[in-house]
Amino acid sequence: MSLSTLSFSLSFIGIALFLSYREQLALEKDMLVGTVRAIIQLFIIGYVLQYVFDLRSLPGLLSILTVMVVVAVQNASKRATALPRSQSILYIAGALILSEVLTLGMLLGLGIVPAEPRFIIPFSGMIIGNSMIAAGLTVSRLQAELLNQKPLVLTALTLGATSRQAAARAIKAAVKAGMSPTIDGMKTVGLVQLPGMMTGQIIAGANPVEAVKYQLLIQLVLTAATAIASMAVGLWSYRPFFTADHQLSPCYPNKT
Amino acid sequence: MVVNIDKTVASVLEWQNISLTIMVQTRESQVERHLLHRVSGKVSPGEILCLLGPSGSGKSTLLTALNRLHSLSEGEIRFRGQPVEKYPVTELRRRVAYVAQRPAFFPGTVEENLSYGARLWGISIDPPLWLERVRLDRSLLSQPADTLSGGQQQRLSFARSLAVKPDVLLLDEPTSALDIHGARELKEIVLTVVERENLAVLWVTHDPEQARRISHRVLLLTEGRVSACLPTEVFFSKEAPEVVRTFLEIKGDGP
């Protein structure tokens, strides 16, 4: 696709701008900023990726993965409103790295994808991105459940439960919530929407069945990745809400 | 109805000079609030110690502190002569059981709720027998716990705490939400169990008349401090100190 053809696509934003202006939605500024940012960000990452692919350098690859994790942690930890910032960053970073290392490690170790930046970076992007959403959902749901279940958590503690046992129901609900988008997505994939990666491959000229194989692979990998991220976040991040003596800690979610 | 008590038995739970201070955030600054201030007392097997006092005087806080749901700012709690820190905190909570004023139930049946604590501790229980002990019909076992009436819930909560085989019961106004009939029935159930199991009981109540009928001793708390701790017959007699008589007069129930 030539740049001039691509520039025609700006007319799409023109439609949106026109509608926003006519309906007085006052979204024009946000739309323009968003458009400009999308153009700049995507071209930068395009050139960076091209550079790293050509360079085939490990430090280059690692720094891209690091940027992915840092941005994802930044984003997901915003959901952890009750946790001390340092703790939420620690647990969510741990969960994302664990999920990335395990799933990518298996992909490479079993020889499913070649150990080349061309494969590693897109796969990592999807793994880390989906883990980020799962981690964010898990931690916010965990806080909501702990708040809701406070009388039950206290009852369990008074009967001699450990904080882990007392929080078990909340953790379970949170992990389920973190994984549900991936599982729901798996059930409807291909029926409701064609996943972006598959669409991209088909447009770029790949055989649809070949594209399906990759999509299946990524779908299964993402299920594992979100499971790992949700469970890690669930099993780690309940801890700061309790003390070593199995009491509620000062940061335990409270109605404000 | 008062259970006879052997005065030679040593106390099972004893607390000395315990204080609990929390920081309260106000608009300008953080201020200290003393929920409990140098509170001492003890309770022996087979004994019922009633905690009386105006609302906000720290009665419930004392119970939860003895159950180690709070960390003390100062003072010491001893269980069977040992500082409570010597026991794993979960084990201590099993043996010094706290029954909350408003019972909360896990989603599930009466049976699942009844055996929750026992399952944690690997104690095998006979659920129908436990329902019988608190005068609930065994047909309730398979019902969702939240469909029970207020009085039934209170009794189920009591049975659930007893099922973990405690030595001390901390009861936080167990009859406050019940009607006269329900309150009397629960009181009888508790007294029967306490006598049979030789339990030590701390019973928070707002009703001096109830304290007079069930307790061996009464501890009066005012603003987190012990105002009096006396044998029941003295507490309700003319020899009681001024502070006690004033409290009882305000309650409209004095001698």
PDB file of N, CA and C in Angstrom, chain A residues 73 89-101 131 135 225 228-234 236:
ATOM      1  N   VAL A  73       2.444  -2.794  32.684  1.00  0.00           N
ATOM      2  CA  VAL A  73       2.358  -2.752  34.152  1.00  0.00           C
ATOM      3  C   VAL A  73       1.768  -1.423  34.592  1.00  0.00           C
ATOM      4  N   ILE A  89       2.678  -2.618  41.569  1.00  0.00           N
ATOM      5  CA  ILE A  89       3.625  -2.694  40.448  1.00  0.00           C
ATOM      6  C   ILE A  89       4.421  -3.986  40.524  1.00  0.00           C
ATOM      7  N   LEU A  90       4.875  -4.307  41.732  1.00  0.00           N
ATOM      8  CA  LEU A  90       5.677  -5.518  41.918  1.00  0.00           C
ATOM      9  C   LEU A  90       4.905  -6.772  41.504  1.00  0.00           C
ATOM     10  N   TYR A  91       3.682  -6.902  42.011  1.00  0.00           N
ATOM     11  CA  TYR A  91       2.920  -8.126  41.732  1.00  0.00           C
ATOM     12  C   TYR A  91       2.513  -8.207  40.266  1.00  0.00           C
ATOM     13  N   ILE A  92       2.086  -7.075  39.695  1.00  0.00           N
ATOM     14  CA  ILE A  92       1.620  -7.125  38.315  1.00  0.00           C
ATOM     15  C   ILE A  92       2.792  -7.332  37.362  1.00  0.00           C
ATOM     16  N   ALA A  93       3.905  -6.669  37.641  1.00  0.00           N
ATOM     17  CA  ALA A  93       5.094  -6.899  36.809  1.00  0.00           C
ATOM     18  C   ALA A  93       5.493  -8.378  36.905  1.00  0.00           C
ATOM     19  N   GLY A  94       5.479  -8.912  38.123  1.00  0.00           N
ATOM     20  CA  GLY A  94       5.825 -10.323  38.307  1.00  0.00           C
ATOM     21  C   GLY A  94       4.909 -11.225  37.511  1.00  0.00           C
ATOM     22  N   ALA A  95       3.615 -10.922  37.540  1.00  0.00           N
ATOM     23  CA  ALA A  95       2.643 -11.768  36.855  1.00  0.00           C
ATOM     24  C   ALA A  95       2.850 -11.701  35.336  1.00  0.00           C
ATOM     25  N   LEU A  96       3.081 -10.484  34.811  1.00  0.00           N
ATOM     26  CA  LEU A  96       3.247 -10.343  33.362  1.00  0.00           C
ATOM     27  C   LEU A  96       4.523 -11.034  32.887  1.00  0.00           C
ATOM     28  N   ILE A  97       5.590 -10.850  33.659  1.00  0.00           N
ATOM     29  CA  ILE A  97       6.864 -11.463  33.264  1.00  0.00           C
ATOM     30  C   ILE A  97       6.753 -12.988  33.337  1.00  0.00           C
ATOM     31  N   LEU A  98       6.122 -13.477  34.400  1.00  0.00           N
ATOM     32  CA  LEU A  98       5.949 -14.926  34.549  1.00  0.00           C
ATOM     33  C   LEU A  98       5.164 -15.490  33.359  1.00  0.00           C
ATOM     34  N   SER A  99       4.074 -14.826  33.028  1.00  0.00           N
ATOM     35  CA  SER A  99       3.233 -15.305  31.941  1.00  0.00           C
ATOM     36  C   SER A  99       3.989 -15.263  30.614  1.00  0.00           C
ATOM     37  N   GLU A 100       4.729 -14.174  30.367  1.00  0.00           N
ATOM     38  CA  GLU A 100       5.515 -14.038  29.132  1.00  0.00           C
ATOM     39  C   GLU A 100       6.611 -15.100  29.052  1.00  0.00           C
ATOM     40  N   VAL A 101       7.345 -15.268  30.151  1.00  0.00           N
ATOM     41  CA  VAL A 101       8.476 -16.203  30.133  1.00  0.00           C
ATOM     42  C   VAL A 101       7.981 -17.639  29.929  1.00  0.00           C
ATOM     43  N   SER A 131      -2.290 -10.430  28.920  1.00  0.00           N
ATOM     44  CA  SER A 131      -2.004 -10.626  30.348  1.00  0.00           C
ATOM     45  C   SER A 131      -2.281  -9.343  31.126  1.00  0.00           C
ATOM     46  N   ALA A 135      -4.673  -9.174  34.180  1.00  0.00           N
ATOM     47  CA  ALA A 135      -4.153  -8.779  35.498  1.00  0.00           C
ATOM     48  C   ALA A 135      -4.961  -7.608  36.058  1.00  0.00           C
ATOM     49  N   ALA A 225      -1.642 -17.789  28.873  1.00  0.00           N
ATOM     50  CA  ALA A 225      -1.017 -16.567  29.393  1.00  0.00           C
ATOM     51  C   ALA A 225      -1.942 -15.837  30.357  1.00  0.00           C
ATOM     52  N   ILE A 228      -2.217 -17.758  33.630  1.00  0.00           N
ATOM     53  CA  ILE A 228      -1.042 -17.564  34.489  1.00  0.00           C
ATOM     54  C   ILE A 228      -1.082 -16.182  35.138  1.00  0.00           C
ATOM     55  N   ALA A 229      -1.340 -15.155  34.305  1.00  0.00           N
ATOM     56  CA  ALA A 229      -1.325 -13.787  34.842  1.00  0.00           C
ATOM     57  C   ALA A 229      -2.415 -13.601  35.899  1.00  0.00           C
ATOM     58  N   SER A 230      -3.632 -14.093  35.618  1.00  0.00           N
ATOM     59  CA  SER A 230      -4.730 -13.917  36.573  1.00  0.00           C
ATOM     60  C   SER A 230      -4.434 -14.633  37.879  1.00  0.00           C
ATOM     61  N   MET A 231      -3.952 -15.864  37.779  1.00  0.00           N
ATOM     62  CA  MET A 231      -3.706 -16.615  39.003  1.00  0.00           C
ATOM     63  C   MET A 231      -2.579 -16.006  39.808  1.00  0.00           C
ATOM     64  N   ALA A 232      -1.521 -15.599  39.112  1.00  0.00           N
ATOM     65  CA  ALA A 232      -0.401 -14.996  39.834  1.00  0.00           C
ATOM     66  C   ALA A 232      -0.872 -13.733  40.559  1.00  0.00           C
ATOM     67  N   VAL A 233      -1.599 -12.880  39.841  1.00  0.00           N
ATOM     68  CA  VAL A 233      -2.078 -11.642  40.478  1.00  0.00           C
ATOM     69  C   VAL A 233      -3.035 -11.970  41.626  1.00  0.00           C
ATOM     70  N   GLY A 234      -3.935 -12.929  41.386  1.00  0.00           N
ATOM     71  CA  GLY A 234      -4.901 -13.287  42.428  1.00  0.00           C
ATOM     72  C   GLY A 234      -4.213 -13.819  43.677  1.00  0.00           C
ATOM     73  N   TRP A 236      -1.100 -13.463  44.614  1.00  0.00           N
ATOM     74  CA  TRP A 236      -0.126 -12.584  45.268  1.00  0.00           C
ATOM     75  C   TRP A 236      -0.780 -11.364  45.877  1.00  0.00           C
TER      76      TRP A 236
END
